């Protein structure tokens, strides 16, 4: 197997909120007033090979967007490291933020927020390459037109402002802006979530075409299981800051191994005729400020045993190229299984 | 038997600087007691304005220009503001996408629910709180008595939406309109709420209009489906008819563009172009510029409803196989 472009090794990310003065004063009496720590990512490891598209799936608060931001260098990891081509990414010692932004590009959910409303889209597209001297100044305009055509817009649109475009067109502009930097890795964070179904299909087709033509490598972050299945080679399922299952897309959808993955699939409405009973997951997503002990999914898991309450499951092999973090795949859920 | 909700020829227009925009154009449908109608469409199709028009919540520059909204046989249109206010909440209730828009953030859940009870019925506050507790229980909120004392910010998104649904249920309304009520929620929470809504319709006999952009949600939840495009209902039938055998090219295009129905990695069939601006609708059929079946007549004459199993607004509906 080829060397991975991106290595995420045991990455954790914690956000700490220091208590205010009033809280500290009250805390002196009540014994509270301690810093609040949110465990957004806990011990996440993942490699991405060149030309691979890896889906990151989970519900809100699972840390999928935080992972995307750590990879793009927006956040520095609290523990662990992320390397691109073997070199640590920004905000770590020896990292180079300037270099990184040319190598990793992000596409955001809302193209209404991610494009500068006062800048002509041609300018928006040219800003990055110009700053980093990726293309000679004389060729910028021609290159911008070429990029716009590549994402299915007319070259002449370079002189328009974002408000003159529809949502789908804006998302095409956002994709063109990311491609303008000729990145090694794309991070798409819910990039089609805000689009209408008919427009979503257009943008997904564009992404698949570009991927084929340019050999893109990407992290595709989404809550939409059917979209992820359609465009990703491998899929990582996250729950409350941890990676719980990682598998090639076809295998994961054919046979999910983690109880959370199965439950997630069961609760997604599918298009079909006839009334369906929703097999909903019981309970709520716990708070990442106070995650449950042991396996974070145990309070909602139909298969949980005593071991799940005390021991955090490790990612273990579950067949070729797939791993799962569940005690069922690692001895069993009983307490005596832990010793074995 | 009179239907719980019958909408006839509903037309809502907005007078904007760019000219008059007909957001809802001659919309008609019927929902019987205990049935769920899915109203599906993309952004700008008029599905939400339809909901607001039924509730009598259209403000200037908008105006309901024509049509009838019959709830249990009596027309809501033409009621005075005062009478309409008496209907809202008691006979027809609405659930919105964002529960924080419904709930008052500075009042306890119980207090605002009790207030909603006592607006329409004379009773003591304690009796009203008991009504509120029962409603919370119906929507599957654990330890409802304690939740009454909570403020909205102390509840999770799913719980808040349950409270909003419970408030809609307080007076056992004949009609409940839910506008993208689970869109902002996670799938596992959405699954729980959809299951509860289905039970509600079956148990309470309320007629529910479920407005959403998500075909997968309506196909598994609704009994009947209306598909809207550019302010009009372009296809109307039972869920099995509309999903199983769509007859309008737009419905078919929408269904085909859903990734789940295709081999992973293959190009998705897509509807070309984008949704038209209502102020600049093309002549004839509004879907014509994007339609693979369009012919000359579509450019000239607006289509009329054809009834053949389901109702289709199209000159060239797809054949039944």
XYZ file of C-alpha atoms in Angstrom:
661
model
C 0.000 0.000 0.000
C 1.199 3.506 -0.778
C 2.251 5.801 2.013
C -0.621 7.806 3.400
C -0.737 11.523 2.594
C -2.356 12.322 5.899
C -1.654 10.658 9.210
C -3.780 11.486 12.231
C -2.123 9.878 15.239
C -3.819 9.647 18.646
C -5.221 13.142 18.332
C -7.200 14.638 21.194
C -8.667 18.093 21.344
C -9.961 19.658 24.532
C -11.555 23.031 24.867
C -11.274 24.601 28.294
C -13.390 27.425 29.610
C -11.964 29.143 32.650
C -14.588 30.159 35.216
C -15.368 33.866 35.507
C -14.609 35.832 38.656
C -18.148 35.470 39.983
C -18.118 31.737 39.397
C -14.796 31.408 41.205
C -16.091 33.372 44.174
C -19.220 31.264 44.384
C -16.991 28.225 43.860
C -15.022 29.051 46.995
C -18.170 28.458 49.001
C -19.835 25.677 47.043
C -16.705 23.863 45.932
C -17.463 24.456 42.229
C -15.941 27.055 39.959
C -13.526 24.685 38.285
C -12.538 24.993 34.600
C -15.061 23.372 32.243
C -13.384 20.977 29.832
C -15.069 19.795 26.651
C -13.540 16.649 25.209
C -14.168 17.301 21.532
C -11.775 14.645 20.272
C -10.335 11.722 22.201
C -7.517 9.610 20.839
C -8.471 9.642 17.164
C -6.183 7.920 14.662
C -6.761 7.742 10.931
C -4.649 7.542 7.781
C -5.676 8.779 4.364
C -3.975 7.376 1.259
C -3.405 9.424 -1.901
C -6.506 9.549 -4.068
C -8.728 8.290 -1.275
C -11.962 9.891 -0.088
C -12.701 9.130 3.546
C -16.101 9.926 5.012
C -16.419 11.138 8.589
C -19.917 10.525 9.894
C -21.610 11.254 13.173
C -24.296 13.268 14.911
C -23.845 16.717 16.381
C -21.199 16.906 19.047
C -19.334 13.845 17.800
C -16.276 15.905 16.914
C -16.367 15.498 13.147
C -16.032 19.202 12.428
C -13.347 19.612 15.099
C -11.380 16.847 13.385
C -11.682 18.722 10.075
C -10.423 21.871 11.723
C -7.482 20.125 13.336
C -6.525 18.707 9.945
C -6.729 22.114 8.285
C -4.607 23.620 11.042
C -7.325 25.881 12.394
C -7.035 24.177 15.776
C -3.890 22.692 17.221
C -4.409 19.246 18.728
C -4.158 19.029 22.529
C -2.434 15.666 22.258
C -1.172 13.540 19.405
C -0.053 14.731 16.013
C -1.225 15.219 12.475
C 1.264 14.914 9.650
C 0.899 15.679 5.973
C 3.481 14.061 3.725
C 5.289 13.060 6.903
C 5.651 16.648 8.128
C 3.736 17.955 11.134
C 1.016 20.407 10.227
C 0.695 23.951 11.428
C 0.663 25.210 14.991
C 2.971 22.484 16.031
C 6.657 23.034 16.408
C 8.266 22.904 12.984
C 4.948 23.400 11.241
C 4.564 26.000 8.554
C 1.122 27.574 8.368
C 1.823 29.353 5.105
C 2.836 26.151 3.397
C -0.066 24.271 4.938
C -2.784 26.507 3.592
C -1.564 25.764 0.110
C -1.720 22.048 0.777
C -4.995 21.633 2.635
C -8.158 23.431 1.578
C -11.529 23.432 3.234
C -14.989 23.682 1.725
C -17.614 24.828 4.184
C -21.306 24.112 4.593
C -22.754 27.508 3.887
C -21.615 29.185 0.669
C -23.553 32.286 1.722
C -21.162 32.720 4.644
C -17.930 31.448 3.129
C -17.726 33.888 0.201
C -16.977 37.568 0.721
C -20.152 39.340 -0.448
C -18.228 42.436 -1.578
C -15.644 40.648 -3.663
C -16.128 39.613 -7.264
C -15.842 35.849 -7.410
C -12.860 36.151 -9.766
C -11.073 38.146 -7.079
C -12.054 35.614 -4.442
C -10.600 32.840 -6.570
C -7.398 34.735 -7.379
C -6.599 35.941 -3.867
C -4.989 32.744 -2.613
C -2.906 31.818 -5.673
C -1.733 35.420 -5.971
C -0.642 35.613 -2.341
C 1.263 32.359 -2.558
C 2.641 33.094 -6.042
C 1.270 29.819 -7.352
C 0.565 31.213 -10.809
C 2.318 34.047 -12.642
C 0.445 37.339 -12.337
C -0.165 37.556 -16.074
C -1.979 34.234 -16.162
C -4.288 34.780 -13.207
C -7.337 35.877 -15.187
C -7.110 33.102 -17.714
C -6.669 30.582 -14.942
C -9.720 31.876 -13.049
C -11.892 31.484 -16.118
C -10.573 28.005 -16.593
C -11.389 27.133 -12.977
C -14.919 28.476 -13.230
C -15.465 26.395 -16.344
C -14.073 23.365 -14.583
C -16.769 23.613 -11.903
C -19.506 24.069 -14.486
C -19.885 27.855 -14.457
C -19.193 30.329 -17.251
C -15.793 32.026 -17.329
C -17.516 35.391 -17.680
C -19.017 34.958 -14.204
C -15.642 36.009 -12.742
C -16.897 39.613 -12.674
C -20.043 38.825 -10.720
C -20.666 39.191 -7.008
C -21.782 36.260 -4.822
C -25.356 37.553 -4.475
C -25.850 37.079 -8.200
C -25.487 33.329 -7.803
C -27.840 30.648 -6.491
C -26.835 28.433 -3.564
C -25.639 25.609 -5.799
C -23.600 27.979 -7.947
C -22.007 29.522 -4.885
C -20.969 26.116 -3.658
C -19.345 25.571 -7.067
C -17.429 28.814 -6.574
C -16.325 27.618 -3.131
C -15.082 24.384 -4.699
C -13.241 26.344 -7.406
C -11.608 28.499 -4.737
C -10.326 25.414 -2.948
C -9.032 23.911 -6.203
C -7.293 27.171 -7.164
C -4.665 26.392 -4.544
C -3.987 22.988 -6.107
C -4.235 21.355 -2.673
C -3.049 17.863 -1.770
C -5.987 17.381 0.537
C -9.533 18.731 0.562
C -11.650 18.872 3.697
C -15.354 19.133 2.935
C -17.388 19.989 6.018
C -21.079 19.301 5.308
C -20.461 20.731 1.845
C -23.807 19.652 0.385
C -25.937 19.784 3.537
C -27.526 23.156 2.843
C -28.407 22.445 -0.792
C -31.753 21.323 -2.189
C -31.942 17.697 -3.294
C -31.851 18.437 -7.023
C -28.904 20.816 -6.574
C -27.153 18.430 -4.207
C -27.058 15.806 -6.955
C -25.431 18.319 -9.314
C -22.714 19.224 -6.797
C -22.067 15.570 -5.906
C -21.676 14.751 -9.605
C -19.258 17.644 -9.967
C -17.251 16.392 -7.002
C -17.073 12.875 -8.436
C -16.003 14.218 -11.861
C -13.298 16.398 -10.338
C -12.137 13.543 -8.223
C -11.751 11.316 -11.272
C -10.013 14.002 -13.352
C -7.731 15.420 -10.683
C -7.212 12.435 -8.406
C -8.414 14.363 -5.355
C -7.773 13.186 -1.832
C -10.442 14.276 0.608
C -11.992 14.064 4.022
C -15.747 14.188 3.471
C -17.462 15.223 6.684
C -21.211 14.711 6.692
C -24.150 13.590 8.766
C -25.860 12.196 5.670
C -25.222 8.474 5.437
C -26.489 8.047 1.890
C -24.351 10.886 0.518
C -21.270 9.466 2.229
C -21.925 6.026 0.877
C -22.141 7.434 -2.605
C -18.849 9.305 -2.742
C -16.520 7.746 -0.142
C -14.109 4.811 -0.285
C -13.839 4.390 3.452
C -16.065 5.643 6.230
C -15.230 6.533 9.820
C -18.113 6.638 12.294
C -17.623 8.937 15.262
C -19.470 9.147 18.545
C -18.800 11.695 21.256
C -15.271 12.522 20.184
C -14.126 8.989 19.457
C -13.782 6.980 16.326
C -15.978 3.923 16.888
C -15.818 2.199 13.531
C -13.720 2.466 10.392
C -14.335 0.353 7.320
C -14.506 0.371 3.531
C -17.867 1.912 2.604
C -19.357 -1.182 0.934
C -18.511 -3.399 3.917
C -19.723 -0.899 6.490
C -23.099 -0.491 4.843
C -23.464 -4.209 4.181
C -22.562 -5.224 7.714
C -22.089 -2.596 10.406
C -20.218 -4.020 13.396
C -20.594 -1.349 16.057
C -24.009 -1.247 17.749
C -24.048 2.542 17.272
C -23.461 2.228 13.541
C -26.278 -0.312 13.249
C -28.599 1.868 15.298
C -27.735 4.922 13.203
C -28.545 3.060 9.994
C -31.833 1.860 11.467
C -32.976 5.347 12.428
C -32.357 6.944 9.038
C -35.555 7.279 7.042
C -35.200 5.773 3.588
C -37.207 6.362 0.475
C -39.589 3.511 0.000
C -43.242 2.761 -0.114
C -45.330 1.701 2.803
C -45.283 2.798 6.404
C -42.139 2.013 8.272
C -41.492 1.550 11.920
C -38.600 3.703 13.047
C -36.218 1.769 15.233
C -35.040 4.757 17.122
C -31.973 4.814 19.324
C -33.078 5.303 22.892
C -32.019 8.333 24.874
C -30.053 11.432 24.078
C -26.546 12.152 22.926
C -24.597 12.732 26.153
C -22.711 15.944 26.762
C -19.019 15.956 25.805
C -18.372 17.966 28.981
C -19.263 14.968 31.084
C -18.968 11.907 28.855
C -20.216 8.611 30.319
C -17.605 6.326 31.856
C -16.265 3.403 29.870
C -17.775 3.183 26.409
C -19.489 6.511 25.693
C -22.330 4.710 23.921
C -23.167 2.301 26.760
C -26.161 4.224 28.211
C -27.928 3.925 24.845
C -26.595 0.570 23.733
C -28.970 -2.415 23.651
C -26.045 -4.834 23.974
C -24.092 -3.152 26.762
C -22.750 -5.222 29.653
C -20.951 -4.398 32.914
C -17.539 -4.111 31.207
C -18.834 -1.307 28.962
C -19.486 0.866 31.998
C -15.920 0.733 33.264
C -13.552 0.198 30.349
C -13.107 2.332 27.248
C -13.085 -0.030 24.256
C -10.006 0.079 22.011
C -10.119 -0.008 18.249
C -9.521 -3.616 17.304
C -9.347 -5.387 13.948
C -12.639 -6.652 12.646
C -11.701 -8.198 9.338
C -9.362 -6.941 6.642
C -9.019 -3.150 6.518
C -11.659 -2.520 9.133
C -11.582 -1.723 12.814
C -14.225 -1.273 15.468
C -14.140 0.001 19.050
C -16.543 -2.294 20.870
C -16.018 -4.862 23.599
C -18.194 -7.290 21.652
C -15.351 -7.462 19.152
C -12.753 -7.712 21.903
C -13.609 -10.561 24.227
C -17.116 -9.672 25.399
C -19.085 -7.284 27.548
C -18.956 -9.153 30.848
C -16.570 -8.048 33.602
C -14.783 -11.380 33.597
C -14.100 -10.847 29.876
C -11.984 -7.828 30.685
C -9.428 -9.947 32.509
C -9.272 -12.512 29.708
C -67.788 12.516 7.041
C -66.171 15.939 6.864
C -62.417 15.945 6.537
C -60.402 17.457 9.376
C -58.736 19.819 6.938
C -59.795 20.758 3.462
C -57.885 23.384 1.538
C -59.489 24.631 -1.665
C -57.873 26.896 -4.223
C -55.605 28.586 -1.704
C -53.692 31.443 -3.313
C -51.245 33.686 -1.462
C -49.541 36.631 -3.078
C -46.766 38.939 -1.952
C -46.567 42.418 -3.406
C -42.874 43.174 -3.542
C -40.875 45.951 -5.119
C -39.946 43.537 -7.900
C -43.628 42.947 -8.675
C -46.303 40.603 -7.376
C -45.157 37.118 -6.457
C -47.668 34.301 -6.168
C -46.006 32.098 -3.561
C -48.967 29.737 -3.265
C -50.982 29.243 -6.408
C -54.362 27.497 -6.375
C -53.393 24.853 -3.834
C -55.984 22.248 -2.846
C -55.749 19.165 -0.670
C -57.637 17.218 1.950
C -56.465 15.551 5.136
C -58.757 13.130 6.918
C -58.720 12.549 10.681
C -55.693 10.613 11.862
C -53.898 10.898 8.523
C -50.549 12.480 7.836
C -50.067 14.517 4.680
C -46.492 15.139 3.562
C -46.036 18.465 1.794
C -42.701 18.245 -0.024
C -40.775 20.766 -2.041
C -37.456 22.510 -2.424
C -36.704 25.975 -1.108
C -38.999 28.587 -2.581
C -41.650 26.062 -3.606
C -44.243 27.641 -1.321
C -44.613 24.779 1.141
C -44.037 26.898 4.240
C -46.195 29.761 2.967
C -48.973 27.205 2.498
C -48.648 26.293 6.173
C -48.638 29.931 7.256
C -51.636 30.684 5.030
C -53.654 27.906 6.660
C -52.773 29.297 10.084
C -53.729 32.820 9.016
C -50.213 34.013 9.738
C -49.514 35.878 6.506
C -48.539 39.485 7.114
C -48.287 42.389 4.689
C -46.985 42.639 2.009
C -48.394 39.139 1.720
C -52.074 38.374 1.448
C -54.211 35.283 1.008
C -56.046 36.250 -2.172
C -58.386 33.358 -2.686
C -59.463 29.959 -1.502
C -60.958 28.244 1.497
C -59.439 26.602 4.543
C -62.062 24.289 5.995
C -61.334 22.841 9.407
C -63.966 20.277 10.404
C -66.110 21.806 7.702
C -66.018 25.445 8.752
C -64.024 28.028 6.848
C -61.198 29.782 8.692
C -60.903 32.455 6.074
C -63.093 35.438 6.713
C -62.878 34.998 10.466
C -62.081 38.172 12.375
C -58.610 38.467 13.887
C -60.130 37.841 17.288
C -61.961 34.685 16.178
C -58.902 33.459 14.314
C -56.829 33.852 17.457
C -59.310 31.618 19.248
C -58.847 28.966 16.575
C -55.054 29.044 16.627
C -53.766 26.703 19.273
C -57.159 25.169 19.950
C -58.367 23.927 16.543
C -55.225 24.333 14.450
C -51.709 24.293 15.863
C -48.305 24.683 14.321
C -44.863 23.311 15.105
C -41.902 25.228 13.696
C -38.403 24.186 12.703
C -36.633 25.944 15.543
C -38.205 25.240 18.947
C -36.413 28.254 20.427
C -38.644 30.412 18.231
C -41.680 28.827 19.842
C -40.515 28.761 23.444
C -39.994 31.786 25.593
C -36.435 31.490 26.912
C -37.119 33.300 30.206
C -40.161 31.297 31.283
C -40.220 27.834 32.758
C -41.630 25.178 30.430
C -44.558 24.541 32.785
C -45.444 28.224 33.133
C -45.608 28.875 29.425
C -47.498 25.669 28.757
C -50.011 26.487 31.498
C -50.417 29.931 29.968
C -51.183 28.333 26.615
C -53.790 26.111 28.257
C -55.517 28.977 30.073
C -55.717 31.176 26.991
C -58.377 28.876 25.621
C -59.836 27.201 28.692
C -60.895 28.500 32.096
C -59.098 26.514 34.758
C -56.810 26.890 37.737
C -53.092 27.098 37.190
C -52.563 23.749 38.899
C -55.082 22.048 36.658
C -53.380 23.648 33.652
C -49.999 22.376 34.834
C -51.491 18.909 35.081
C -52.680 19.221 31.458
C -49.162 20.296 30.494
C -47.641 17.333 32.305
C -49.931 14.954 30.463
C -48.998 16.496 27.134
C -45.289 16.108 27.885
C -45.905 12.492 28.759
C -47.659 11.904 25.433
C -44.599 12.996 23.482
C -42.281 10.687 25.392
C -40.526 13.099 27.713
C -39.087 11.240 30.699
C -40.008 12.542 34.184
C -42.386 15.188 32.803
C -43.229 16.674 36.200
C -39.628 17.775 36.679
C -39.330 19.070 33.117
C -42.166 21.478 33.827
C -39.821 23.338 36.156
C -36.989 23.520 33.631
C -36.141 26.506 31.439
C -35.853 25.851 27.707
C -32.057 26.268 27.751
C -31.796 23.368 30.169
C -33.268 21.006 27.592
C -31.557 19.434 24.590
C -32.669 20.268 21.040
C -34.719 17.084 20.762
C -36.421 17.708 24.098
C -37.250 21.298 23.159
C -38.865 20.138 19.935
C -40.869 17.594 21.945
C -42.036 20.400 24.229
C -43.070 22.419 21.168
C -45.029 19.439 19.859
C -46.583 18.912 23.299
C -47.715 22.563 23.302
C -49.347 22.028 19.937
C -51.226 19.080 21.428
C -52.567 20.886 24.527
C -56.048 21.496 23.160
C -56.298 18.321 21.062
C -56.431 20.326 17.838
C -58.096 18.871 14.747
C -55.151 19.933 12.619
C -51.430 20.150 13.355
C -49.072 21.749 10.872
C -45.393 20.894 11.299
C -42.948 22.951 9.275
C -39.552 21.195 8.949
C -40.050 20.100 12.546
C -37.237 17.533 12.592
C -34.875 19.116 10.068
C -32.565 20.619 12.665
C -32.363 17.438 14.734
C -29.915 14.570 14.617
C -31.064 11.433 12.846
C -31.354 9.327 15.986
C -33.541 12.000 17.635
C -35.479 12.531 14.409
C -36.205 8.794 14.345
C -37.653 8.966 17.868
C -39.860 11.955 17.081
C -41.159 10.577 13.793
C -42.185 7.382 15.566
C -44.037 9.459 18.173
C -45.758 11.619 15.548
C -47.036 8.523 13.792
C -48.474 7.270 17.088
C -50.012 10.670 17.799
C -51.885 10.673 14.523
C -53.121 7.134 15.121
C -54.105 7.709 18.768
C -55.433 11.266 18.876
C -57.007 11.379 15.435
C -55.340 14.705 14.671
C -54.810 15.455 10.999
C -51.161 16.320 10.464
C -49.587 18.303 7.651
C -45.881 17.500 7.653
C -43.960 20.094 5.650
C -40.424 19.110 4.671
C -37.835 19.051 1.906
C -36.888 15.490 2.820
C -38.538 12.876 0.621
C -37.168 10.053 2.722
C -38.934 11.396 5.805
C -42.339 11.759 4.149
C -42.087 8.472 2.299
C -41.857 6.601 5.574
C -44.110 8.848 7.657
C -46.926 10.169 5.497
C -50.102 8.538 4.237
C -50.510 11.009 1.386
C -47.998 13.232 -0.351
C -48.254 16.543 -2.183
C -45.228 17.687 -4.178
C -44.926 21.440 -4.659
C -43.004 23.331 -7.310
C -43.018 27.093 -7.828
C -46.118 27.608 -5.689
C -48.238 24.851 -7.165
C -48.965 21.274 -6.201
C -47.621 19.359 -9.170
C -48.404 15.880 -7.915
C -50.777 14.586 -5.279
C -51.568 11.034 -4.251
C -51.010 8.364 -1.641
C -47.435 7.868 -0.499
C -47.328 4.559 -2.335
C -48.472 6.194 -5.574
C -46.187 9.218 -5.464
C -43.066 7.413 -4.264
C -43.701 4.075 -5.948
C -44.778 5.424 -9.272
C -44.203 9.140 -9.698
C -46.055 10.566 -12.709
C -44.752 14.132 -12.768
C -41.281 14.529 -14.327
C -40.265 16.777 -11.405
C -41.212 14.195 -8.755
C -39.389 11.539 -10.723
C -36.319 13.775 -11.045
C -36.325 14.497 -7.306
C -36.562 10.831 -6.414
C -33.867 9.851 -8.863
C -31.408 12.387 -7.515
C -31.357 10.702 -4.092
C -27.957 9.001 -3.708
C -29.282 6.061 -1.669
C -31.071 4.635 -4.707
C -27.958 4.332 -6.835
C -24.825 2.227 -7.026
C -22.145 4.127 -5.050
C -19.826 6.203 -7.196
C -22.078 6.315 -10.246
C -23.193 9.666 -11.641
C -26.516 10.733 -10.149
C -29.333 11.618 -12.510
C -29.777 15.330 -11.971
C -32.433 17.894 -12.720
C -30.659 20.545 -14.806
C -30.822 24.217 -13.895
C -32.080 25.619 -10.640
C -35.423 26.454 -9.060
C -36.980 29.444 -10.821
C -37.501 32.798 -9.173
C -41.183 33.264 -8.508
C -41.107 36.808 -9.836
C -39.797 35.589 -13.167
C -41.703 32.404 -13.877
C -41.618 31.204 -17.462
C -44.838 31.181 -19.450
C -46.780 27.954 -19.577
C -45.506 25.254 -17.264
C -43.041 26.600 -14.681
C -41.017 23.375 -14.793
C -40.618 23.445 -18.589
C -37.036 24.835 -18.788
C -35.766 21.943 -16.666
C -38.074 19.237 -17.999
C -36.873 16.411 -20.257
C -40.416 15.785 -21.594
C -41.316 19.364 -22.463
C -42.825 20.119 -25.869
C -44.237 23.213 -27.549
C -47.503 23.176 -25.671
C -45.659 23.372 -22.333
C -44.195 26.726 -23.336
C -47.614 28.202 -24.155
C -50.322 26.763 -21.958
C -50.113 26.159 -18.230
C -50.989 22.515 -17.537
C -54.129 21.509 -15.674
C -54.684 18.755 -13.158
C -55.047 15.318 -14.682
C -56.545 12.735 -12.385
C -55.513 9.164 -13.025
C -54.952 7.425 -9.715
C -52.928 10.353 -8.441
C -53.416 13.952 -9.557
C -50.698 15.348 -11.807
C -50.237 18.880 -13.073
C -48.534 18.123 -16.370
C -49.168 18.020 -20.113
C -47.094 14.882 -20.488
C -47.299 12.811 -17.318
C -45.248 9.641 -17.179
C -47.160 6.558 -18.223
C -48.266 4.040 -15.681
C -46.269 0.852 -16.053
